Coordinates of C-alpha atoms in Angstrom, one line a residue:
Chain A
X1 CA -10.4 40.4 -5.7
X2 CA -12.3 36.9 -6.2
X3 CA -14.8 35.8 -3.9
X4 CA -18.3 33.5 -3.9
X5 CA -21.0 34.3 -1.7
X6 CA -23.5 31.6 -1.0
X7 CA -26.5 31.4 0.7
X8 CA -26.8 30.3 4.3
X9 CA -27.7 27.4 5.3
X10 CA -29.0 25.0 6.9
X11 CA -31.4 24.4 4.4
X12 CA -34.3 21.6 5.4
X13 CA -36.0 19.7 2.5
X14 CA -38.6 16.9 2.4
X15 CA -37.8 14.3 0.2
X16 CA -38.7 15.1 -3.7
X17 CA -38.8 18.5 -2.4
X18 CA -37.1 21.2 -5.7
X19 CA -33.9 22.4 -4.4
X20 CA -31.7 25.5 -4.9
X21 CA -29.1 26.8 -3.3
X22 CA -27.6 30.1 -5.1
X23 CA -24.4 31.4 -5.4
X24 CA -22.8 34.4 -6.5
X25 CA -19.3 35.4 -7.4
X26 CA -17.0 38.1 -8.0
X27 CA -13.8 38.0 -10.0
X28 CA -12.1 39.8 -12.9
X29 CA -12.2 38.3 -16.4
X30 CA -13.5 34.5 -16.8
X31 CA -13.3 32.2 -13.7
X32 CA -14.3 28.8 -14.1
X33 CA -16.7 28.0 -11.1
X34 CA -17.8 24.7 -9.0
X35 CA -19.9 22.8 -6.8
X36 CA -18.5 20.9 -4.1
X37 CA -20.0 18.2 -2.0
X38 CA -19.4 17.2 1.7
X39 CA -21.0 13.9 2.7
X40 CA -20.5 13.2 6.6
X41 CA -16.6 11.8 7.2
X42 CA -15.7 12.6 3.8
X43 CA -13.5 15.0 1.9
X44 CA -14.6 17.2 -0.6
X45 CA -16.0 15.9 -3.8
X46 CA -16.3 17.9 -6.9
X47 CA -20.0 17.7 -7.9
X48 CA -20.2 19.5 -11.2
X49 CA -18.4 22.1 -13.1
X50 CA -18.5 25.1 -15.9
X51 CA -15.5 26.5 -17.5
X52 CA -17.3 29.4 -19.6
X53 CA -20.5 31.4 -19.7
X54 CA -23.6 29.7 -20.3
X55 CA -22.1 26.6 -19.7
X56 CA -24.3 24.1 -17.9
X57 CA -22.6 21.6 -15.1
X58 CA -25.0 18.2 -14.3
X59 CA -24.4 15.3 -12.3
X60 CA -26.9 13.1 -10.0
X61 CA -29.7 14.8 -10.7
X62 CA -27.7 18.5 -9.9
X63 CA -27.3 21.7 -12.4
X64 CA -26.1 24.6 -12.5
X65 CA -26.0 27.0 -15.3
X66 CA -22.8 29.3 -15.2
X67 CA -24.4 33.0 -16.0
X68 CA -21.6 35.7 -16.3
X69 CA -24.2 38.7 -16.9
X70 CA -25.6 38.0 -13.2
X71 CA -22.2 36.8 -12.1
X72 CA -24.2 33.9 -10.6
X73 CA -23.8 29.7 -10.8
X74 CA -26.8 28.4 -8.6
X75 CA -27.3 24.8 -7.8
X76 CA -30.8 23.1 -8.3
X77 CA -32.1 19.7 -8.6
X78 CA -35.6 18.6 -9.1
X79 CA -36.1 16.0 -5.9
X80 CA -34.1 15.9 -3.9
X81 CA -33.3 12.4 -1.6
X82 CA -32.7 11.8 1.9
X83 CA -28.8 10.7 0.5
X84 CA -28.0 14.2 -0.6
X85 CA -27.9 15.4 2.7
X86 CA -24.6 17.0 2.9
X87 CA -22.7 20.3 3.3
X88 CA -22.6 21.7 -0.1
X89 CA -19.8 24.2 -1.4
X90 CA -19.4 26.5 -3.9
X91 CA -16.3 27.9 -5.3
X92 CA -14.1 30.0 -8.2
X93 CA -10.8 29.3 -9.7
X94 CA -9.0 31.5 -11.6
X95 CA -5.4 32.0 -11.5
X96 CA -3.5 34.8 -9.6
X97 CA -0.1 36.9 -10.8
X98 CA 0.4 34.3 -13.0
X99 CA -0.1 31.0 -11.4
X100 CA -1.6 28.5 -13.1
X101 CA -2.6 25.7 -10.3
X102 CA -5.8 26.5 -9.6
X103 CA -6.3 27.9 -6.8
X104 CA -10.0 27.8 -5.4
X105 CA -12.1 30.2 -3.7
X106 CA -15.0 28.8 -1.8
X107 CA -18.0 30.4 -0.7
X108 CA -19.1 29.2 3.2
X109 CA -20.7 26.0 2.6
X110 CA -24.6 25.2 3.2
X111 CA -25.8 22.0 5.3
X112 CA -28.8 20.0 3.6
X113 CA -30.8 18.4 5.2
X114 CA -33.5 16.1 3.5
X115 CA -35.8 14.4 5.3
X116 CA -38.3 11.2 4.8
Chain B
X1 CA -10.8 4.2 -6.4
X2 CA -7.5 5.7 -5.7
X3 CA -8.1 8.7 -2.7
X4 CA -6.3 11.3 -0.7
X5 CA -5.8 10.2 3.2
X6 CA -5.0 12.5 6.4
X7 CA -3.8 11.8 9.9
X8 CA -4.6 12.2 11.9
X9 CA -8.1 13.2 12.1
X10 CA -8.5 14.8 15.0
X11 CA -5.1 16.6 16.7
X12 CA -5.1 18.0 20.1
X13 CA -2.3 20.5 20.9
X14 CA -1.2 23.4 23.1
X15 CA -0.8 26.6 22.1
X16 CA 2.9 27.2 21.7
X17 CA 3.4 23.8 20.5
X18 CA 4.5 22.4 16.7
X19 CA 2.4 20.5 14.9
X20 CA 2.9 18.5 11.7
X21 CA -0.5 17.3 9.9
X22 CA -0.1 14.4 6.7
X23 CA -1.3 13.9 3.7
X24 CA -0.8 11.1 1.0
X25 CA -1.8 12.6 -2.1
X26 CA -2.6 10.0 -5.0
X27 CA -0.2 8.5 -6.7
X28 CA 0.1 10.1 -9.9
X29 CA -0.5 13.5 -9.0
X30 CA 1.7 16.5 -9.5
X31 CA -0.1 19.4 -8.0
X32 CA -1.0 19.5 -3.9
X33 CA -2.6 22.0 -1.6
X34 CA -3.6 22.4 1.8
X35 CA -6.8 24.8 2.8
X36 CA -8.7 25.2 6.1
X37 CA -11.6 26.1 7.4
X38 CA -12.0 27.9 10.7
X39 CA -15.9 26.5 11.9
X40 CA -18.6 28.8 10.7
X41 CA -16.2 30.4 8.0
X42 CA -15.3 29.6 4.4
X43 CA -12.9 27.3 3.2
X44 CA -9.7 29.3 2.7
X45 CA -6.5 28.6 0.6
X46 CA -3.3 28.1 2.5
X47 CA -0.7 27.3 -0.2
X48 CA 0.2 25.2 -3.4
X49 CA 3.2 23.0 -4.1
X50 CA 4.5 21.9 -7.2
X51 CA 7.8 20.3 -8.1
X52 CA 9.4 20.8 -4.4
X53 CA 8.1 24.3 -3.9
X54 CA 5.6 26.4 -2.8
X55 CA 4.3 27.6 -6.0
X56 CA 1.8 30.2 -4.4
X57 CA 0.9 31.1 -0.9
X58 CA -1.9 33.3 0.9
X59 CA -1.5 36.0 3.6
X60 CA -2.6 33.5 6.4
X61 CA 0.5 31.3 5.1
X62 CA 3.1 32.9 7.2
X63 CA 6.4 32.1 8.5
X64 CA 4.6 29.7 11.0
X65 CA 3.8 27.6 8.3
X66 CA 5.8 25.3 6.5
X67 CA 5.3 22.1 3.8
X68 CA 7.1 19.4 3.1
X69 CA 7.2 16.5 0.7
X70 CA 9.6 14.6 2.4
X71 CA 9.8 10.8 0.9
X72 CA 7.8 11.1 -2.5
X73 CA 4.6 10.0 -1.4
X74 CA 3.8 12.1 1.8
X75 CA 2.6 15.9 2.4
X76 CA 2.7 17.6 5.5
X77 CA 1.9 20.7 6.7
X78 CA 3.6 21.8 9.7
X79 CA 2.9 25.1 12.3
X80 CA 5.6 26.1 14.4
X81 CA 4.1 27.6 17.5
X82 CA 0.4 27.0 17.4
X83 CA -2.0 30.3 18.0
X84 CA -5.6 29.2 19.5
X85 CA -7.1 31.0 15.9
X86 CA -5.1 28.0 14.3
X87 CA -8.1 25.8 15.1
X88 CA -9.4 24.9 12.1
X89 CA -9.9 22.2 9.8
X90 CA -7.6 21.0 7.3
X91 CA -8.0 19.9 3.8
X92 CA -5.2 18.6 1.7
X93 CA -6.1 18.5 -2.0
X94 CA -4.3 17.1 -4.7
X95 CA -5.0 17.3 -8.5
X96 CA -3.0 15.8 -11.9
X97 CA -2.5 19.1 -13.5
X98 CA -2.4 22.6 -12.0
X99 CA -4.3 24.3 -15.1
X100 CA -7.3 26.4 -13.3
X101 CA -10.4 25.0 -13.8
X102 CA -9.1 22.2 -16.4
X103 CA -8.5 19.6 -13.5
X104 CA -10.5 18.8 -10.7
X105 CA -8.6 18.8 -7.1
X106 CA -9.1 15.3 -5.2
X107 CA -9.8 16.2 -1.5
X108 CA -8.7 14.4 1.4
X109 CA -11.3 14.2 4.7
X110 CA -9.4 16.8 6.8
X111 CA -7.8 17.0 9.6
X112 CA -9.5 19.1 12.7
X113 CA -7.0 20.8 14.7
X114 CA -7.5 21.9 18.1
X115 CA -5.2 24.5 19.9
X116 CA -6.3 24.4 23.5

């Protein structure tokens, strides 16, 4: 079946500190996988996204490079800020018996914490 | 920027009880969701809706679960006879297009339910 596995959190950074958070995945044929963002009161926002191996997601200072051969799609960013403290998800969509609406599968979520 | 909204944020209820938790997708969209989150666990699909039906549903989306668009604008998700393992919370998603991957789903800030 699909699933993500992500690493467990909470993660503590000092600001400008390098940043990675990994995640791993498991599904047949070619999912298209994502980072989700949880700021404090908020919903989930979609952070970045890759549709196809090799394909690189980027926003705010976040990538992740989508790499079928280690089934993997880990998030980094070079320096991190106190404002990207959050719960960060990753997660897999591909379709099931024929569905087409995208279902996702998330992995658990990490908490950052970045500090002054 | 147009969002999705819940209410109510925080529900307190007795097990046994029905409870009905709301969404207000935006506007435009065609494609809705609801997913949930026991604390500590992954987020986990509960069911799409497309067109007036549930388009696809998981194995925790069982007859004590039901949705609803009722008026055009409104969501809900409603359980019968609430369980204490029904604590959890709530996401409601909603996304333009259903194609996997293609279209990012909007998330609203979740409801957290409490069966006591």
């Amino acid at each position: 079946g699909n699933s993500v596995t992500q690493m467990e959190g909470p993660v503590t950074l000092s600001e400008e500190a390098f940043l990675t958070i990994n995640c791993t995945y498991t599904a047949t044929g070619y999912p298209s996988l994502f980072w989700y963002v949880q700021y404090p009161g908020e919903g989930l926002q979609l952070l970045l996204k890759a549709t196809k191996a090799d394909d690189k997601g980027s926003n705010k200072g976040f990538e992740a490079t989508y790499r079928k051969e280690t089934t993997s799609f880990h998030l980094e960013k070079g320096s991190v800020q106190v404002s990207d403290s959050a719960v960060y998800f990753c997660a897999l969509s591909k379709p099931d018996r024929g569905s087409t609406l995208g279902r996702l599968y998330f992995g658990r979520g990490t908490q950052l914490t970045v500090w002054p | 920027e147009p969002e999705v909204t819940q209410t109510p944020s925080h529900q307190v209820t007795q097990m046994g009880q029905e409870v009905i938790l709301r969404c207000v997708p935006i506007s435009n969209h065609l494609y809705f969701y609801w997913y949930r989150q026991i604390l500590g666990q992954k987020v986990e699909f509960l069911v799409s809706f497309y067109n007036n039906e549930i388009s696809e549903k998981s194995e925790i989306f069982d007859d004590q679960f039901s949705v609803e668009r009722p008026d055009g604008s409104n969501f809900t998700l409603k359980i019968r006879s609430t369980k204490l393992e029904d604590s959890a919370m709530y996401f409601c998603a909603s996304s333009p297009h259903g194609l996997a991957g293609a279209y990012e789903q909007y998330f609203g800030p979740g409801t957290r339910l409490t069966v006591t």
